[in-house]
Structure formats: C-alpha cells, structure tokens
XYZ file of N, CA and C in Angstrom:
681
model
N 133.460 94.951 80.788
C 134.852 95.242 80.519
C 135.173 95.096 79.044
N 134.518 94.174 78.347
C 134.750 94.016 76.914
C 134.337 95.280 76.169
N 133.196 95.852 76.562
C 132.727 97.085 75.922
C 133.689 98.235 76.159
N 134.186 98.342 77.387
C 135.138 99.409 77.699
C 136.424 99.228 76.903
N 136.886 97.972 76.780
C 138.094 97.713 76.002
C 137.935 98.077 74.542
N 136.771 97.796 73.971
C 136.540 98.148 72.574
C 136.494 99.659 72.385
N 135.883 100.359 73.337
C 135.834 101.818 73.233
C 137.219 102.436 73.397
N 138.006 101.899 74.300
C 139.358 102.427 74.477
C 140.226 102.143 73.265
N 139.919 101.061 72.562
C 140.686 100.737 71.356
C 140.404 101.719 70.232
N 139.272 102.406 70.290
C 138.919 103.410 69.283
C 138.997 104.792 69.924
N 140.092 105.514 69.757
C 140.237 106.818 70.422
C 139.164 107.822 70.022
N 138.703 107.772 68.774
C 137.676 108.725 68.341
C 136.368 108.490 69.080
N 135.962 107.225 69.196
C 134.718 106.924 69.922
C 134.859 107.240 71.405
N 136.028 106.967 71.992
C 136.227 107.227 73.411
C 136.221 108.717 73.725
N 136.741 109.526 72.807
C 136.807 110.968 73.044
C 135.442 111.627 72.986
N 134.484 111.000 72.320
C 133.144 111.585 72.223
C 132.272 111.281 73.436
N 132.718 110.378 74.306
C 131.918 110.009 75.475
C 132.020 111.081 76.554
N 130.899 111.356 77.187
C 130.870 112.267 78.326
C 131.100 111.493 79.620
N 131.218 112.222 80.712
C 131.404 111.568 82.019
C 130.207 110.694 82.377
N 129.003 111.171 82.012
C 127.813 110.367 82.280
C 127.797 109.079 81.478
N 128.280 109.150 80.213
C 128.344 107.940 79.395
C 129.328 106.933 79.975
N 130.471 107.408 80.441
C 131.461 106.511 81.032
C 130.932 105.919 82.336
N 130.236 106.743 83.135
C 129.691 106.235 84.402
C 128.611 105.188 84.168
N 127.861 105.325 83.070
C 126.806 104.355 82.776
C 127.357 102.988 82.400
N 128.640 102.926 82.034
C 129.251 101.647 81.701
C 129.540 100.812 82.934
N 129.549 101.438 84.098
C 129.838 100.734 85.343
C 128.524 100.501 86.097
N 128.428 99.348 86.724
C 127.228 98.981 87.486
C 127.458 99.200 88.974
N 126.471 99.747 89.696
C 126.630 99.880 91.155
C 126.817 98.546 91.862
N 126.355 97.483 91.212
C 126.510 96.170 91.822
C 127.970 95.760 91.943
N 128.835 96.330 91.100
C 130.258 95.988 91.201
C 130.832 96.443 92.538
N 130.416 97.605 92.998
C 130.872 98.074 94.298
C 130.367 97.196 95.424
N 129.084 96.796 95.340
C 128.529 95.898 96.362
C 129.248 94.554 96.338
N 129.575 94.076 95.132
C 130.285 92.806 95.023
C 131.682 92.897 95.656
N 132.367 94.028 95.444
C 133.692 94.205 96.037
C 133.613 94.218 97.562
N 132.638 94.953 98.105
C 132.464 94.987 99.561
C 132.097 93.605 100.088
N 131.286 92.861 99.318
C 130.894 91.512 99.740
C 132.111 90.606 99.860
N 132.997 90.648 98.852
C 134.188 89.795 98.905
C 135.100 90.191 100.060
N 135.235 91.487 100.313
C 136.048 91.925 101.449
C 135.438 91.452 102.775
N 134.100 91.514 102.873
C 133.438 91.052 104.098
C 133.603 89.544 104.270
N 133.559 88.806 103.173
C 133.764 87.362 103.270
C 135.183 87.027 103.716
N 136.170 87.755 103.180
C 137.549 87.532 103.619
C 137.725 87.881 105.101
N 137.103 88.968 105.512
C 137.185 89.365 106.912
C 136.532 88.326 107.822
N 135.343 87.849 107.432
C 134.643 86.854 108.250
C 135.436 85.548 108.315
N 136.052 85.159 107.206
C 136.841 83.920 107.203
C 138.060 84.045 108.106
N 138.739 85.191 108.035
C 139.926 85.376 108.869
C 139.579 85.441 110.347
N 138.433 86.073 110.683
C 138.027 86.165 112.093
C 137.635 84.798 112.632
N 136.928 84.020 111.834
C 136.469 82.712 112.305
C 137.623 81.720 112.477
N 138.713 81.908 111.751
C 139.850 80.997 111.880
C 140.753 81.339 113.055
N 140.522 82.488 113.682
C 141.325 82.872 114.836
C 140.700 82.332 116.116
N 141.491 81.874 117.060
C 140.921 81.319 118.305
C 140.529 82.381 119.315
N 140.971 83.625 119.139
C 140.759 84.647 120.166
C 139.377 85.285 120.151
N 138.812 85.705 118.977
C 137.554 86.468 119.031
C 136.427 85.675 119.678
N 135.546 86.389 120.376
C 134.406 85.746 121.009
C 133.359 85.394 119.964
N 132.397 84.608 120.366
C 131.398 84.096 119.438
C 130.528 85.212 118.877
N 130.292 86.271 119.675
C 129.470 87.382 119.200
C 130.119 88.105 118.027
N 131.425 88.322 118.084
C 132.126 88.996 116.988
C 132.146 88.130 115.745
N 132.291 86.837 115.914
C 132.275 85.925 114.767
C 130.912 85.946 114.079
N 129.856 85.864 114.880
C 128.514 85.895 114.305
C 128.236 87.218 113.610
N 128.747 88.322 114.158
C 128.535 89.623 113.520
C 129.205 89.678 112.145
N 130.430 89.179 112.059
C 131.122 89.172 110.760
C 130.425 88.247 109.771
N 129.995 87.081 110.223
C 129.288 86.157 109.334
C 127.954 86.743 108.904
N 127.277 87.430 109.814
C 125.984 88.034 109.463
C 126.120 89.095 108.391
N 127.133 89.977 108.510
C 127.358 90.998 107.481
C 127.708 90.345 106.159
N 128.528 89.301 106.200
C 128.901 88.599 104.970
C 127.694 87.949 104.303
N 126.842 87.304 105.086
C 125.632 86.676 104.525
C 124.679 87.714 103.958
N 124.532 88.834 104.663
C 123.650 89.896 104.178
C 124.101 90.402 102.815
N 125.382 90.707 102.672
C 125.892 91.219 101.397
C 125.835 90.164 100.305
N 126.026 88.896 100.668
C 125.973 87.823 99.668
C 124.576 87.681 99.100
N 123.578 87.642 99.964
C 122.206 87.519 99.487
C 121.760 88.775 98.739
N 122.226 89.933 99.196
C 121.892 91.164 98.478
C 122.511 91.174 97.091
N 123.705 90.637 96.959
C 124.386 90.619 95.670
C 123.705 89.700 94.670
N 122.963 88.703 95.166
C 122.247 87.800 94.260
C 121.196 88.549 93.449
N 120.685 89.641 93.994
C 119.620 90.387 93.314
C 120.071 90.982 91.993
N 121.378 91.151 91.776
C 121.828 91.751 90.529
C 121.507 90.882 89.321
N 121.353 89.571 89.534
C 121.073 88.676 88.411
C 119.636 88.794 87.936
N 118.775 89.422 88.733
C 117.409 89.683 88.289
C 117.340 90.839 87.303
N 118.440 91.564 87.128
C 118.426 92.727 86.243
C 118.124 92.344 84.797
N 118.466 91.125 84.420
C 118.182 90.658 83.061
C 116.725 90.281 82.874
N 115.951 90.243 83.955
C 114.533 89.893 83.897
C 113.746 91.027 84.530
N 113.305 92.014 83.748
C 112.660 93.219 84.309
C 111.466 92.920 85.195
N 110.751 91.822 84.914
C 109.591 91.499 85.725
C 109.936 91.173 87.166
N 111.179 90.733 87.413
C 111.628 90.402 88.762
C 112.490 91.505 89.362
N 112.593 92.630 88.670
C 113.524 93.686 89.092
C 112.790 94.986 89.395
N 111.482 94.895 89.638
C 110.680 96.095 89.866
C 111.187 96.907 91.052
N 111.519 96.225 92.143
C 111.886 96.940 93.369
C 113.128 97.796 93.163
N 114.140 97.230 92.515
C 115.390 97.968 92.358
C 115.278 99.051 91.284
N 114.514 98.791 90.226
C 114.281 99.838 89.230
C 113.495 100.994 89.842
N 112.502 100.676 90.660
C 111.737 101.726 91.324
C 112.610 102.508 92.296
N 113.471 101.812 93.040
C 114.389 102.487 93.955
C 115.352 103.395 93.197
N 115.830 102.917 92.047
C 116.769 103.721 91.256
C 116.082 104.972 90.702
N 114.841 104.817 90.249
C 114.125 105.941 89.670
C 113.721 106.970 90.717
N 113.416 106.530 91.936
C 112.874 107.442 92.944
C 113.901 107.902 93.963
N 115.121 107.371 93.926
C 116.096 107.651 94.991
C 116.398 109.146 95.097
N 116.688 109.787 93.967
C 117.074 111.195 94.009
C 115.892 112.072 94.443
N 114.698 111.789 93.940
C 113.529 112.567 94.328
C 113.194 112.393 95.800
N 113.265 111.167 96.308
C 112.988 110.911 97.722
C 114.040 111.583 98.600
N 115.309 111.534 98.179
C 116.370 112.155 98.961
C 116.186 113.668 99.059
N 115.838 114.292 97.945
C 115.601 115.739 97.983
C 114.407 116.078 98.859
N 113.350 115.272 98.773
C 112.155 115.543 99.566
C 112.439 115.365 101.059
N 113.173 114.309 101.415
C 113.500 114.079 102.824
C 114.382 115.206 103.360
N 115.319 115.688 102.528
C 116.170 116.792 102.956
C 115.358 118.042 103.274
N 114.315 118.279 102.475
C 113.476 119.448 102.724
C 112.576 119.279 103.932
N 112.357 118.030 104.364
C 111.449 117.763 105.484
C 112.192 117.672 106.818
N 113.492 117.382 106.767
C 114.267 117.200 107.999
C 114.166 118.394 108.944
N 114.255 119.658 108.488
C 114.108 120.776 109.444
C 112.771 120.799 110.173
N 111.702 120.413 109.482
C 110.387 120.376 110.136
C 110.353 119.286 111.198
N 110.932 118.131 110.879
C 110.971 117.031 111.844
C 111.797 117.409 113.074
N 112.934 118.056 112.848
C 113.764 118.499 113.969
C 113.038 119.542 114.822
N 112.271 120.409 114.166
C 111.516 121.419 114.912
C 110.513 120.768 115.856
N 109.767 119.777 115.368
C 108.798 119.087 116.224
C 109.502 118.315 117.338
N 110.639 117.680 117.011
C 111.340 116.898 118.023
C 111.868 117.786 119.152
N 112.495 118.885 118.807
C 113.033 119.773 119.847
C 111.928 120.459 120.639
N 110.819 120.775 119.964
C 109.677 121.335 120.685
C 109.117 120.323 121.678
N 109.058 119.056 121.267
C 108.580 118.015 122.176
C 109.491 117.833 123.373
N 110.810 117.925 123.161
C 111.748 117.797 124.284
C 111.559 118.942 125.283
N 111.357 120.152 124.766
C 111.194 121.304 125.653
C 109.857 121.305 126.381
N 108.809 120.778 125.743
C 107.485 120.804 126.362
C 107.220 119.585 127.237
N 107.700 118.411 126.844
C 107.349 117.161 127.533
C 108.596 116.461 128.065
N 109.549 117.221 128.572
C 110.785 116.617 129.049
C 110.574 115.705 130.247
N 109.431 115.869 130.974
C 109.158 114.976 132.102
C 108.829 113.562 131.644
N 108.383 113.419 130.401
C 108.004 112.106 129.884
C 109.228 111.357 129.360
N 109.324 110.052 129.611
C 110.459 109.287 129.058
C 110.505 109.297 127.533
N 109.357 109.487 126.892
C 109.330 109.490 125.428
C 110.043 110.709 124.848
N 110.090 111.796 125.579
C 110.705 113.033 125.095
C 111.787 113.537 126.057
N 112.378 112.647 126.814
C 113.392 113.056 127.778
C 114.666 113.542 127.094
N 115.013 112.980 125.968
C 116.209 113.372 125.219
C 115.826 113.535 123.748
N 116.626 114.227 122.950
C 116.331 114.332 121.516
C 116.266 112.968 120.829
N 117.126 112.032 121.239
C 117.087 110.702 120.629
C 115.751 110.008 120.909
N 115.265 110.112 122.137
C 113.968 109.525 122.457
C 112.847 110.208 121.691
N 112.955 111.516 121.515
C 111.927 112.238 120.755
C 111.928 111.813 119.295
N 113.111 111.620 118.709
C 113.177 111.147 117.324
C 112.498 109.792 117.184
N 112.796 108.888 118.114
C 112.188 107.547 118.052
C 110.677 107.615 118.233
N 110.220 108.438 119.170
C 108.779 108.538 119.426
C 108.043 109.120 118.230
N 108.579 110.189 117.628
C 107.919 110.801 116.476
C 107.962 109.897 115.252
N 109.067 109.186 115.067
C 109.133 108.254 113.936
C 108.128 107.122 114.105
N 107.952 106.648 115.352
C 106.945 105.617 115.606
C 105.546 106.151 115.351
N 105.282 107.390 115.769
C 103.976 107.989 115.501
C 103.719 108.128 114.007
N 104.750 108.502 113.272
C 104.595 108.694 111.833
C 104.239 107.385 111.125
N 104.642 106.265 111.725
C 104.340 104.955 111.150
C 103.164 104.271 111.830
N 102.422 105.045 112.630
C 101.199 104.521 113.221
C 101.391 103.669 114.455
N 102.518 103.802 115.139
C 102.787 102.985 116.323
C 102.689 103.854 117.584
N 102.270 103.265 118.669
C 102.197 103.913 119.997
C 101.319 105.167 119.987
N 100.288 105.198 119.211
C 99.448 106.394 119.141
C 98.745 106.664 120.466
N 98.012 105.662 120.959
C 97.238 105.874 122.176
C 98.148 106.124 123.373
N 99.241 105.376 123.474
C 100.156 105.560 124.604
C 100.780 106.953 124.588
N 101.141 107.442 123.409
C 101.751 108.769 123.325
C 100.742 109.852 123.659
N 99.504 109.695 123.191
C 98.466 110.668 123.524
C 98.271 110.759 125.036
N 98.194 109.603 125.692
C 97.998 109.609 127.134
C 99.221 110.166 127.864
N 100.415 109.900 127.347
C 101.643 110.353 127.998
C 101.764 111.877 127.954
N 101.563 112.456 126.769
C 101.719 113.917 126.658
C 100.562 114.644 127.339
N 99.379 114.006 127.403
C 98.259 114.649 128.093
C 98.512 114.722 129.596
N 99.183 113.719 130.132
C 99.488 113.747 131.568
C 100.523 114.804 131.921
N 101.274 115.270 130.907
C 102.309 116.276 131.156
C 101.811 117.682 130.858
N 101.174 117.865 129.669
C 100.808 119.225 129.243
C 99.335 119.387 128.955
N 98.544 118.382 129.187
C 97.114 118.519 128.981
C 96.737 118.675 127.510
N 95.837 119.635 127.223
C 95.333 119.821 125.857
C 96.438 120.212 124.882
N 97.440 120.947 125.338
C 98.542 121.330 124.448
C 99.291 120.101 123.939
N 99.388 119.069 124.763
C 100.020 117.831 124.303
C 99.245 117.178 123.187
N 97.927 117.127 123.318
C 97.095 116.577 122.242
C 97.192 117.423 120.981
N 97.189 118.731 121.138
C 97.302 119.611 119.978
C 98.630 119.386 119.251
N 99.684 119.197 120.009
C 101.011 118.930 119.425
C 100.988 117.644 118.602
N 100.406 116.591 119.149
C 100.356 115.301 118.441
C 99.471 115.411 117.205
N 98.324 116.090 117.326
C 97.433 116.238 116.171
C 98.117 116.986 115.028
N 98.817 118.039 115.346
C 99.506 118.812 114.316
C 100.592 117.977 113.639
N 101.348 117.230 114.426
C 102.410 116.401 113.850
C 101.829 115.315 112.949
N 100.800 114.628 113.427
C 100.215 113.548 112.631
C 99.584 114.070 111.353
N 98.875 115.196 111.447
C 98.243 115.746 110.253
C 99.286 116.130 109.204
N 100.358 116.767 109.637
C 101.359 117.237 108.682
C 102.169 116.089 108.092
N 102.591 115.153 108.928
C 103.526 114.135 108.456
C 102.823 112.925 107.836
N 101.631 112.591 108.267
C 100.951 111.426 107.688
C 100.115 111.830 106.480
N 99.299 112.858 106.623
C 98.388 113.226 105.538
C 99.063 114.025 104.430
N 100.177 114.657 104.696
C 100.833 115.493 103.681
C 102.184 114.906 103.277
N 103.115 114.850 104.211
C 104.496 114.493 103.870
C 104.607 113.027 103.464
N 104.030 112.131 104.243
C 104.146 110.707 103.926
C 103.457 110.366 102.610
N 102.279 110.946 102.369
C 101.582 110.677 101.106
C 102.316 111.282 99.917
N 102.950 112.425 100.109
C 103.747 112.997 99.026
C 104.929 112.099 98.694
N 105.561 111.561 99.708
C 106.660 110.626 99.477
C 106.188 109.380 98.739
N 105.024 108.880 99.108
C 104.478 107.720 98.409
C 104.158 108.034 96.953
N 103.711 109.239 96.675
C 103.425 109.611 95.289
C 104.695 109.662 94.453
N 105.816 110.070 95.067
C 107.096 110.072 94.343
C 107.489 108.644 93.980
N 107.333 107.728 94.904
C 107.663 106.330 94.632
C 106.688 105.742 93.608
N 105.414 106.121 93.680
C 104.432 105.621 92.720
C 104.748 106.091 91.305
N 105.142 107.350 91.152
C 105.541 107.843 89.831
C 106.750 107.081 89.300
N 107.695 106.780 90.179
C 108.857 105.994 89.759
C 108.448 104.587 89.350
N 107.464 104.017 90.027
C 106.988 102.675 89.663
C 106.312 102.695 88.299
N 105.574 103.738 88.007
C 104.948 103.847 86.691
C 105.998 103.946 85.586
N 107.095 104.665 85.857
C 108.184 104.726 84.877
C 108.866 103.372 84.736
N 108.952 102.636 85.844
C 109.586 101.319 85.798
C 108.781 100.353 84.949
N 107.467 100.472 84.970
C 106.627 99.577 84.175
C 106.871 99.742 82.683
N 107.313 100.916 82.263
C 107.636 101.157 80.848
C 109.144 101.149 80.638
N 109.829 100.206 81.303
C 111.280 100.098 81.171
C 111.646 99.739 79.732
N 112.736 100.290 79.183
C 113.094 100.008 77.784
C 113.256 98.532 77.485
N 113.792 97.772 78.437
C 113.978 96.357 78.189
C 112.643 95.646 78.061
N 111.670 96.048 78.884
C 110.344 95.449 78.763
C 109.681 95.871 77.469
N 109.874 97.141 77.064
C 109.281 97.599 75.824
C 109.882 96.877 74.625
N 111.187 96.607 74.676
C 111.805 95.892 73.565
C 111.288 94.460 73.480
N 111.076 93.834 74.660
C 110.514 92.491 74.654
C 109.097 92.491 74.098
N 108.308 93.505 74.473
C 106.945 93.586 73.939
C 106.972 93.811 72.430
N 107.899 94.670 71.964
C 107.996 94.916 70.526
C 108.396 93.639 69.793
N 109.310 92.873 70.352
C 109.707 91.629 69.716
C 108.549 90.641 69.654
N 107.753 90.595 70.714
C 106.594 89.696 70.697
C 105.577 90.130 69.651
N 105.351 91.451 69.554
C 104.414 91.940 68.550
C 104.899 91.635 67.134
N 106.210 91.808 66.906
C 106.762 91.492 65.587
C 106.621 90.003 65.283
N 106.870 89.172 66.305
C 106.741 87.731 66.102
C 105.298 87.346 65.809
N 104.338 87.971 66.507
C 102.931 87.682 66.240
C 102.531 88.142 64.843
N 103.005 89.323 64.446
C 102.681 89.813 63.100
C 103.279 88.906 62.034
N 104.500 88.427 62.261
C 105.123 87.537 61.282
C 104.390 86.214 61.200
N 103.975 85.676 62.358
C 103.224 84.418 62.334
C 101.876 84.598 61.665
N 101.256 85.791 61.850
C 99.990 86.055 61.173
C 100.146 86.138 59.671
N 101.231 86.740 59.211
C 101.490 86.812 57.775
C 101.756 85.431 57.196
N 102.476 84.602 57.958
C 102.733 83.246 57.479
C 101.441 82.448 57.359
N 100.548 82.629 58.333
C 99.266 81.917 58.255
C 98.429 82.390 57.074
N 98.397 83.723 56.872
C 97.625 84.246 55.737
C 98.238 83.806 54.418
N 99.592 83.753 54.356
C 100.240 83.291 53.130
C 99.995 81.829 52.862
N 99.882 81.044 53.944
C 99.620 79.620 53.758
C 98.183 79.353 53.369
N 97.255 80.196 53.798
C 95.852 79.974 53.475
C 95.481 80.481 52.088
N 96.189 81.481 51.542
C 95.836 82.038 50.239
C 96.004 81.042 49.097
N 97.048 80.191 49.012
C 97.104 79.211 47.930
C 95.964 78.219 47.978
N 95.520 77.859 49.181
C 94.397 76.944 49.275
C 93.138 77.567 48.694
N 92.941 78.872 49.015
C 91.761 79.543 48.476
C 91.845 79.677 46.973
N 93.075 79.831 46.441
C 93.216 79.946 44.989
C 92.993 78.615 44.300
N 93.327 77.508 44.977
C 93.159 76.212 44.349
C 91.716 75.707 44.448
N 90.977 76.163 45.417
C 89.623 75.603 45.616
C 88.712 75.799 44.429
N 88.712 76.958 43.671
C 87.827 77.047 42.500
C 88.247 76.081 41.405
N 89.571 75.828 41.259
C 90.001 74.910 40.204
C 89.532 73.510 40.483
N 89.629 73.151 41.793
C 89.196 71.820 42.146
C 87.704 71.643 41.919
N 86.949 72.719 42.187
C 85.492 72.641 41.971
C 85.213 72.569 40.478
C-alpha cells in the first residue's frame, strides 16, 4: 500500500503504468487472506449459536483452519528456497489450464463411449461413475479390477478400450502435462530473487578476496626490506 500511495502521489508516474503493472502491485494472497478472515468470522458466529449441529460447526471450523494454514504459506515468498511449489504453480498454471482444456473433449469421448458400451457394469453405469473410473485408471488405480469388469461385459473390445485409454492418457497426455510442470520448475530455479542473492554472494566473495589480496601485498613488500 505504501508503494501504491507513492505512485498515486505522482500523477506522471501513475499515468505511465499499464493495467498489468497495476495488477502486479497486488498479491493473490490478499484475496485468500480476505476469504480466510470471512471464514473465521463465520465459524466463530456459528460456534457461538446453540442451534447448529456439531457437523456444521466442524465444517465451518475445518474451512477456517484450512484457509488459515494455507495463508501461512505467503510468508515463504521472501525465501525462494521454501517457495518452490507456489512459484512452480504460478509459472505452470496457465499452460496446464490450456492443456487440460484441450484434453477435456477426448476424456469426455472415452467416458461416454464407456457408458454406452459397458453400461451393465457399475463402473460405467452413469457418466459420473465413468469419470471416476477413468480418472482412477489414469492414476494407476483399479487396473486389474477394471480389466476384468469390462472383459466380462464386452470381451476383447473391453480390453482394447482400456489399452487405448491408458496408452493415450498415461504415455502421452500425462507425461506432456508433467513436462509443462518441469519446465516451470526449471524457470523457478532461476527466480530473480534467487539470482540477486547469488549475485550478492558473488560480490561479497570478490570483495573479501580483494581485501585478502590487499592485506597480503604490504607484507610481501616489507619482507625484502626486513631481509
């Protein structure tokens, strides 16, 4: 807020700022902090009332605790070594979102095909069940059970369906998503704040080396006189 006040005090400097520059002055953590305080007020008001049941009270307290602990992470921003996860998330969020958007139609195609082919199976009885089953398969869960389930319904076509889904989503889509996050992590390792700290350390080492060399040179100059 001090920076914003100084910029507003100088109309010429404020007029040169773009929308992106103004947006960069605000931290996303401020929004999380505002929601956290509202959740804490809500949880306090609910807990002081005699009417709500214990389940509703615990739900409000749980949301409040979750946001409180999440908000603590903002203080790691001043220490880049402890902020890798959030810097990586910030760098990769837009790329991952675009990639997931492009993959959603393929996922829906497999899910609806599974519902139409294996509707006798509880795993594919409804679109919601198909989404859960395919997401579990994509993460390596229930592989053998799903293979046996679809084989009992459609035989070899069921196995072919599972093989095609696993090959496309695990070997191609999931690895591509991981590569996007890996590229973001590599960019995070060269964060400007870390680079500035490294530059300061290098300057300090160079200065200490010059001081040592300067301190040793008079001794070397005096040694022939003493001899």
